[in-house]
Coordinates of C-alpha atoms and ligand atoms in Angstrom, one line a residue:
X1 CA 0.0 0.0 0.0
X2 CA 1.0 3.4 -0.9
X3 CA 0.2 6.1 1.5
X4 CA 0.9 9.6 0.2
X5 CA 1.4 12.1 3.9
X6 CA 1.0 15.8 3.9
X7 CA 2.2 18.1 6.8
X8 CA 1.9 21.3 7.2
X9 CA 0.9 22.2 10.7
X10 CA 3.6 24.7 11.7
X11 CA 6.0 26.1 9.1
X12 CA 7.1 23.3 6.9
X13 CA 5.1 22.6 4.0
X14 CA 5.7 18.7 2.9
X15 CA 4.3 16.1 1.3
X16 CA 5.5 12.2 1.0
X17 CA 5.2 8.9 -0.5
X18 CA 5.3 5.8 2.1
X19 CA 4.6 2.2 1.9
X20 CA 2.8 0.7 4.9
X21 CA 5.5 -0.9 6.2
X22 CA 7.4 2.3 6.5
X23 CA 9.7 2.3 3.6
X24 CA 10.3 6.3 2.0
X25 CA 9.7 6.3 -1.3
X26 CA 9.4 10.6 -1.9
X27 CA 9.7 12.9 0.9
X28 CA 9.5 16.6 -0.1
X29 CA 9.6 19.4 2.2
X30 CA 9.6 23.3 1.7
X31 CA 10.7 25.3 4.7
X32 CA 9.4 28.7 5.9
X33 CA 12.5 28.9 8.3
X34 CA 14.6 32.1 5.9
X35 CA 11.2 34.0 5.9
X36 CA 10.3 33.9 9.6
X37 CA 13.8 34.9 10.6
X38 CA 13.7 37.9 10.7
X39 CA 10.8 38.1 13.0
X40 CA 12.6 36.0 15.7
X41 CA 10.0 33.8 15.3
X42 CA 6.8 32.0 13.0
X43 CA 4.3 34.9 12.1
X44 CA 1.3 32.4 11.4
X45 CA 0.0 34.5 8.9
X46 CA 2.1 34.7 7.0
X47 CA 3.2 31.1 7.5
X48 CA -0.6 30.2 6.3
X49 CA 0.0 32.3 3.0
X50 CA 3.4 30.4 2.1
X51 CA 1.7 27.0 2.4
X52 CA -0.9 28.1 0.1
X53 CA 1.7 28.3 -2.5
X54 CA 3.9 25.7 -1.4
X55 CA 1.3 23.3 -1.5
X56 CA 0.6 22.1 -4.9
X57 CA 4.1 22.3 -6.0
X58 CA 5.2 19.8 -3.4
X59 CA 2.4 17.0 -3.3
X60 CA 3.4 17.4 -7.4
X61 CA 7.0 16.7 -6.5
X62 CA 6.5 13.9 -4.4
X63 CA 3.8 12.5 -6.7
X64 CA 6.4 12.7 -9.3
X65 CA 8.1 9.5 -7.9
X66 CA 4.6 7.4 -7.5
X67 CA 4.2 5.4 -10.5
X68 CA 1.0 6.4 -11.9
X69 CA 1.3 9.6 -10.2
X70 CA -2.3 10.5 -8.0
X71 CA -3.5 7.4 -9.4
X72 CA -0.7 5.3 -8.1
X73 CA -1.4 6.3 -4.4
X74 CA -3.6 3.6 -2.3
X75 CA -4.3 6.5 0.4
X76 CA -3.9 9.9 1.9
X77 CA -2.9 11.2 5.6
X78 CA -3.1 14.6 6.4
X79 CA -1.8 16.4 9.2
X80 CA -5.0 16.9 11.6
X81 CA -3.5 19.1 14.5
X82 CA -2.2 20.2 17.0
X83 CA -0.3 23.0 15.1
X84 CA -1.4 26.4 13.9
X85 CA -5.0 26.4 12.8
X86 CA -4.5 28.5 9.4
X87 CA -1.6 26.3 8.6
X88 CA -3.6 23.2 9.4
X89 CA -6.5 24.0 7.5
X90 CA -4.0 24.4 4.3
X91 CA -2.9 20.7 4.3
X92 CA -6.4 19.1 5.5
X93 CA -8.3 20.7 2.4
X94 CA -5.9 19.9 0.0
X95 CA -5.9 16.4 1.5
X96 CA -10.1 16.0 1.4
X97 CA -10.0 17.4 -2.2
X98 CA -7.7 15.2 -3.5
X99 CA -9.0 12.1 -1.3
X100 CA -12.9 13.2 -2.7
X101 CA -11.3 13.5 -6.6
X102 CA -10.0 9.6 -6.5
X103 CA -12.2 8.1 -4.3
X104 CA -9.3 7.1 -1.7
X105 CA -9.6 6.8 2.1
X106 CA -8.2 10.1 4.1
X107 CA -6.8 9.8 7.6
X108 CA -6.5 12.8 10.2
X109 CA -2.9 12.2 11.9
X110 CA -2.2 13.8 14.9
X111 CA 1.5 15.8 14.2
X112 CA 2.5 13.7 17.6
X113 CA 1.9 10.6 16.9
X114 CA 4.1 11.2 13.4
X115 CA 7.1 11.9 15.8
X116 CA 6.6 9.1 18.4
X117 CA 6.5 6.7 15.4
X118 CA 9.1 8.2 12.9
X119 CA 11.7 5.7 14.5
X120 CA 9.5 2.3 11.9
X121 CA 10.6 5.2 8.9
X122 CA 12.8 3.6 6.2
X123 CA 14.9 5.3 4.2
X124 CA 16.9 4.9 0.6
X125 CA 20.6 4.5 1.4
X126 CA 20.7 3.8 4.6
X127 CA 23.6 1.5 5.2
X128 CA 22.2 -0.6 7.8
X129 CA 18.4 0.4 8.6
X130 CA 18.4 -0.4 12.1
X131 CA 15.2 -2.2 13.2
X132 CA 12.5 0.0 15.3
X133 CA 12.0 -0.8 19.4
X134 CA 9.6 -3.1 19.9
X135 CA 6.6 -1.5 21.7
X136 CA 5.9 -0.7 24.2
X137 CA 8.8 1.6 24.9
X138 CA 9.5 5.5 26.2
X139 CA 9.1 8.1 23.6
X140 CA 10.8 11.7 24.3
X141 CA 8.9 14.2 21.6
X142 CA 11.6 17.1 22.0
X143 CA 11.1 20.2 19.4
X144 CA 10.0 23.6 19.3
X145 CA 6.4 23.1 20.0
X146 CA 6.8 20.2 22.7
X147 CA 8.6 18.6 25.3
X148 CA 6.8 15.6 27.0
X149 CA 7.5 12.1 27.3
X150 CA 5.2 8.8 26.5
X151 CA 4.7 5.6 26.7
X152 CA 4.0 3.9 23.1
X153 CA 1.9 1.0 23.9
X154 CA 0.9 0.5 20.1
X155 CA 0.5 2.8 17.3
X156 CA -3.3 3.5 18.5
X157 CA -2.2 3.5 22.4
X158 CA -0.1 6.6 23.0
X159 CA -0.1 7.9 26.7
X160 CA 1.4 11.1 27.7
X161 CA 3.5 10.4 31.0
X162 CA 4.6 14.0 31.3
X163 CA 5.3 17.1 29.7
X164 CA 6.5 20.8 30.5
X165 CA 4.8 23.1 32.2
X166 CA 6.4 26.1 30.2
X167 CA 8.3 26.3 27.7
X168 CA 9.5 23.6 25.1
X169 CA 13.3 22.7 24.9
X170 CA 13.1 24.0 21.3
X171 CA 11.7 27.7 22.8
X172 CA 14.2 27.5 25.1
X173 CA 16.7 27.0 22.1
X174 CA 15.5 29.6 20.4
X175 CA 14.6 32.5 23.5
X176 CA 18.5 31.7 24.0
X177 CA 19.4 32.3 20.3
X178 CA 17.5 35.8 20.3
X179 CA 18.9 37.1 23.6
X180 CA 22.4 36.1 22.3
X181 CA 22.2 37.7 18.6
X182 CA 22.5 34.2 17.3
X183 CA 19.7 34.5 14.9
X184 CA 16.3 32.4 14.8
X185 CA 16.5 29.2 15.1
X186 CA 18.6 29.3 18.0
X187 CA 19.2 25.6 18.3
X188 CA 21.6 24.5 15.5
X189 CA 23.6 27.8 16.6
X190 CA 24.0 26.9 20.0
X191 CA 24.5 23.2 19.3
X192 CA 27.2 24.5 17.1
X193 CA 28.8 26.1 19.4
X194 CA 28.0 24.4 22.4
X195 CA 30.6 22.0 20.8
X196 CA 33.7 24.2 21.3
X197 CA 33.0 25.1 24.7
X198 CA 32.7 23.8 28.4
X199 CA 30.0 22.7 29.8
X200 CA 30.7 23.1 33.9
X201 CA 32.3 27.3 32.2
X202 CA 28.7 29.0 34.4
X203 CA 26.5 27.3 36.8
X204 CA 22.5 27.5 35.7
X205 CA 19.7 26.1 37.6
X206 CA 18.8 22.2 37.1
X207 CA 14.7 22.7 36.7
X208 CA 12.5 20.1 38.3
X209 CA 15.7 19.0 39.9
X210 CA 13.3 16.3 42.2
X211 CA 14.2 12.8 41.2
X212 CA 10.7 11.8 41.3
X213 CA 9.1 14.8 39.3
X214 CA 9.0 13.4 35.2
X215 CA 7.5 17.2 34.7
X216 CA 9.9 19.3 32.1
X217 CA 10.5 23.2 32.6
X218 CA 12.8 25.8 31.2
X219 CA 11.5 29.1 31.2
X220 CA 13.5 29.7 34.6
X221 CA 16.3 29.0 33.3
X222 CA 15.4 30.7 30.2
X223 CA 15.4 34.0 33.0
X224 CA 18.9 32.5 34.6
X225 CA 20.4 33.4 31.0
X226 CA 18.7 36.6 30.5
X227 CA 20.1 38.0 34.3
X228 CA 23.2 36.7 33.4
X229 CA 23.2 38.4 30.0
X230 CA 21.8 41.6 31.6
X231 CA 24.7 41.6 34.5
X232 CA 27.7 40.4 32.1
X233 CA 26.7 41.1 28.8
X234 CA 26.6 38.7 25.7
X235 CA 30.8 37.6 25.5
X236 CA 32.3 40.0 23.1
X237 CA 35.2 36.5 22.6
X238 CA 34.5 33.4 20.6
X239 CA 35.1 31.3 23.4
X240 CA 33.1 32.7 26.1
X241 CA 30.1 32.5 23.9
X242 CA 30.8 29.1 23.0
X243 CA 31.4 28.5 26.8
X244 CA 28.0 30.1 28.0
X245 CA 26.2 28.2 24.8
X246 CA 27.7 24.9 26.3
X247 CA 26.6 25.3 30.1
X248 CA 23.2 26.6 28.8
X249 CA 22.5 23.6 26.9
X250 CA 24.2 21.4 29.2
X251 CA 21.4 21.7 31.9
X252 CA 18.8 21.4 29.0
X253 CA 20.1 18.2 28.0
X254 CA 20.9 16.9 31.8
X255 CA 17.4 17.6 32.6
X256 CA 16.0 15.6 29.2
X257 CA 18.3 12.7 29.4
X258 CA 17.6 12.3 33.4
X259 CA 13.4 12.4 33.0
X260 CA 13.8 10.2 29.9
X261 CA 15.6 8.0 32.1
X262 CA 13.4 8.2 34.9
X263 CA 10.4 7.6 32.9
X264 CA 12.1 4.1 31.6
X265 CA 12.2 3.3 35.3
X266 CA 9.1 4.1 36.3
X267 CA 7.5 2.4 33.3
X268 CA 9.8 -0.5 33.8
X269 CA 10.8 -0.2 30.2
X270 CA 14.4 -0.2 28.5
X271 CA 13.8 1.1 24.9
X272 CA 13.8 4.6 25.1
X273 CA 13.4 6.8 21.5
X274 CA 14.1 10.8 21.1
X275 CA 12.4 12.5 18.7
X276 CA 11.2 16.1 17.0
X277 CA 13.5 19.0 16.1
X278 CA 15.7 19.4 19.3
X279 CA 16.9 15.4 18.8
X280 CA 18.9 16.5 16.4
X281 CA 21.3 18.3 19.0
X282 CA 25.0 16.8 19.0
X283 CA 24.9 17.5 23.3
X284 CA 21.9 15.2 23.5
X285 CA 22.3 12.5 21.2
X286 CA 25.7 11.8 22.9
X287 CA 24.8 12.1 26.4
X288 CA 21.9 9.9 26.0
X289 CA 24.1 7.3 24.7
X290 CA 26.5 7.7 27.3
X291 CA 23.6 7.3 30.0
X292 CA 20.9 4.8 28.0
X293 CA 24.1 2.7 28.1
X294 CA 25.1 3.2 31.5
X295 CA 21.4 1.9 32.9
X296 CA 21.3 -0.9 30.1
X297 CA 19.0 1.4 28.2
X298 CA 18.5 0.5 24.0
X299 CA 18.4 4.0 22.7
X300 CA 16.6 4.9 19.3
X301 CA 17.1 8.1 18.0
X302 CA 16.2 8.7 14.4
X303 CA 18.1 10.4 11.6
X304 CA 17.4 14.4 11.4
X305 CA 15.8 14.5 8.6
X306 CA 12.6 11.9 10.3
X307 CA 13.4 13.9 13.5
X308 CA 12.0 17.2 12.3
X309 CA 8.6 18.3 10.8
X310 CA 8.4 16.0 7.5
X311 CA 5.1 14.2 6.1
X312 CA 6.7 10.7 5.8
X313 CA 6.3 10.3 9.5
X314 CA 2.9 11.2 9.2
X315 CA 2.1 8.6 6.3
X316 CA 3.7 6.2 8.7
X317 CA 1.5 7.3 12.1
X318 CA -1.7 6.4 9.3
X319 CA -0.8 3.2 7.9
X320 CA -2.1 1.1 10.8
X321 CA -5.4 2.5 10.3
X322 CA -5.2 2.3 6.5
X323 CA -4.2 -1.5 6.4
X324 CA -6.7 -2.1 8.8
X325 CA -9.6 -0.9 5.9
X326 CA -10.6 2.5 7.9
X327 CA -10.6 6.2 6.9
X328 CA -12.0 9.0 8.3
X329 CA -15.3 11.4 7.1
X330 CA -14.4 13.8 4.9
X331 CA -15.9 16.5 7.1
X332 CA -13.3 15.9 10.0
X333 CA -12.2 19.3 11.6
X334 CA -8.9 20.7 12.9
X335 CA -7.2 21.1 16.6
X336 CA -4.7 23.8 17.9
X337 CA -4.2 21.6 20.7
X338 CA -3.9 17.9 21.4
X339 CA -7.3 16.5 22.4
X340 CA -6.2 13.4 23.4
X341 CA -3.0 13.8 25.8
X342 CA -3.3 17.8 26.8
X343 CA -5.9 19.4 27.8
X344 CA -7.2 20.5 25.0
X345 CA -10.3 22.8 23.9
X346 CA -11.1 20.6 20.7
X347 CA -11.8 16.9 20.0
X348 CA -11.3 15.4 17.4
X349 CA -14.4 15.9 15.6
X350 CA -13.7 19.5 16.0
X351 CA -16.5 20.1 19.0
X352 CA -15.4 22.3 21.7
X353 CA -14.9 20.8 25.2
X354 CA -17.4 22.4 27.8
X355 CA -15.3 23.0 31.3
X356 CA -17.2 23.2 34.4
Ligands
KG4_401 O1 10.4 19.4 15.2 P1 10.7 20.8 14.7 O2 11.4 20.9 13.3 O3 9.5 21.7 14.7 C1 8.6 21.8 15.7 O4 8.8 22.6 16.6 O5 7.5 21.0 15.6 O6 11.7 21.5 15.8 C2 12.2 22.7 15.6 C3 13.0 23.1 16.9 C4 13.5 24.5 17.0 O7 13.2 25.1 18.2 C5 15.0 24.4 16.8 O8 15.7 25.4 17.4 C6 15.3 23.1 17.4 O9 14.2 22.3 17.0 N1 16.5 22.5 16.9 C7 17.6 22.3 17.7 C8 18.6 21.7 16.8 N2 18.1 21.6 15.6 C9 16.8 22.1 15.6 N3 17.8 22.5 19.0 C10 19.0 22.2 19.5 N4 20.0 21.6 18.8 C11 19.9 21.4 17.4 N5 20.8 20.9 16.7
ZN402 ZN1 6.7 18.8 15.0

């Protein structure tokens, strides 16, 4: 079965080809990152306009590759939420058109599940695709948008065992990047730099430092950094910036490799997988491996390119549903927030949630 994903909940516009057993046959993605720049951030509307006229374009790309083109394509999964609702809406119509013009099933994907399950995604040229975990196991979703940890019971049983209750590592990133003229996004920079520089250079605050607390949060130390920018200044040398980037994301890394690792324990699990933009990030990737080692951990951290926003994770989070014959009603709505796992003001029908 060929499923063809489309993503475009935040600002990345893609659109790929996936067999149901997770092997990438197209994977197309237009980024929005240049535009927003200079804005220090995503300006949704404007990030709403640029997937109108990336869309087309892309699915055409990816189609490109399917023999037989739109005809060629067994089923569509679209993108459902949580994400920005303009951009959302982009993708889903697309999707329902295009499902409604071949008479193909259409699934609504929630954007988290795609992450959780981007670590089954097979790719052309990969020397030695390493196998997936075996469910269940610990899922660290890491990126711009969210930091929480779950426990992946089976592609349709995804329980949220904790999350932050501020700001995402990737915000953190990226708050850091701006108050240090680094430039938006602020985590490849620091990463960068992080590299050259020493970790134990200034002292920040361990948030949630409790070792029973799986709860993520940065924003304090997102204020450590701005007080210590404010008293000292950014470092006018190369190697006290790379030195301040280093202890900065050292504590953001400490603090996501100890939860993940905590949350193994508690769930009596040892497959642990890291996921979504931030997983990326040299600092993490190897500290977690030092760690995940240390407590007979199997860690799983997918290549970059599955790691951030992309659709072929998305084709992937479908293709239980799709093999098992179902689809949803064309008239399925969008959600900002996750209905399922936060406490969020839409389900998945699109009907508000009264609160008493
Ligand atoms: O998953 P993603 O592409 O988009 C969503 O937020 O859904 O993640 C983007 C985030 C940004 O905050 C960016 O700064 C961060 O991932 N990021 C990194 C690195 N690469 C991307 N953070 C730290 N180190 C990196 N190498
Ligand atoms: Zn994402």
């Amino acid at each position: 079965m060929r499923v063809l994903g489309i993503e475009s909940s935040c600002d990345e516009t893609a659109a790929a080809l996936v067999t149901d057993t997770g092997e990438v046959l197209a994977d197309v993605i237009a980024s929005q990152v240049a535009m927003h720049g200079p804005y220090g951030g995503i300006v949704p509307e404007l990030a709403s306009r640029a997937h109108m006229q990336a869309i087309i374009p892309v699915i055409r790309e990816a189609l490109a590759k399917a023999p037989g083109g739109l005809e060629g394509i067994d089923a569509i999964a679209v993108t459902q939420g949580p994400g920005l609702v303009g951009s959302l809406l982009v993708g889903v119509q697309v999707a329902k058109a295009l499902a409604w013009s071949i008479g193909k099933p259409l699934v609504g994907v929630n954007h988290l599940d795609g992450h959780l399950l981007a670590v089954y995604l097979r790719r052309p040229g990969e020397d030695e695709p390493q196998s997936g975990p075996k469910m269940p196991y610990v899922g660290l979703l890491v990126s711009g948008g969210h930091t929480a940890l779950y426990r992946v019971e089976a592609f349709d049983d995804i329980v949220l065992l904790a999350q932050t209750r501020d700001d995402a590592a990737g915000e953190a990133f990226d708050k850091a990047g701006k108050l240090l003229g680094l430039g938006y996004p602020g985590g490849p920079v620091i990463d960068r730099l992080a590299a050259r520089g020493d970790v134990g250079a200034f002292s920040f605050p361990m948030p949630m430092a409790s070792r029973k607390i799986l709860d993520f949060s940065f924003s304090g130390l997102k204020t450590a950094l701005a007080r210590h920018v404010q008293q000292h200044g950014v470092p006018d040398d190369e190697q006290g910036l790379a030195d301040l980037c280093a202890s900065f994301q050292g504590v953001i890394v400490e603090s996501l490799v100890r939860k993940s690792i905590l949350a193994c324990k508690q769930e009596e699990l040892d497959q642990l997988v890291i996921t979504g933009g931030v997983a990326a990030n040299r600092g993490l990737r190897a500290r977690a491996k030092e760690v995940c080692e240390d407590n007979g951990i199997r860690l799983f951290v997918p290549p970059p390119i599955s790691c951030t926003d992309n659709a072929a994770m998305i084709a992937m989070a479908a293709a239980h549903r799709l093999a098992a014959g179902e689809q949803d009603d064309l008239s399925f709505a969008v959600y900002s927030r996750d209905p399922d796992r936060r406490r969020g003001k839409f389900r998945r029908d699109g009907t508000l949630v009264e609160r008493k």
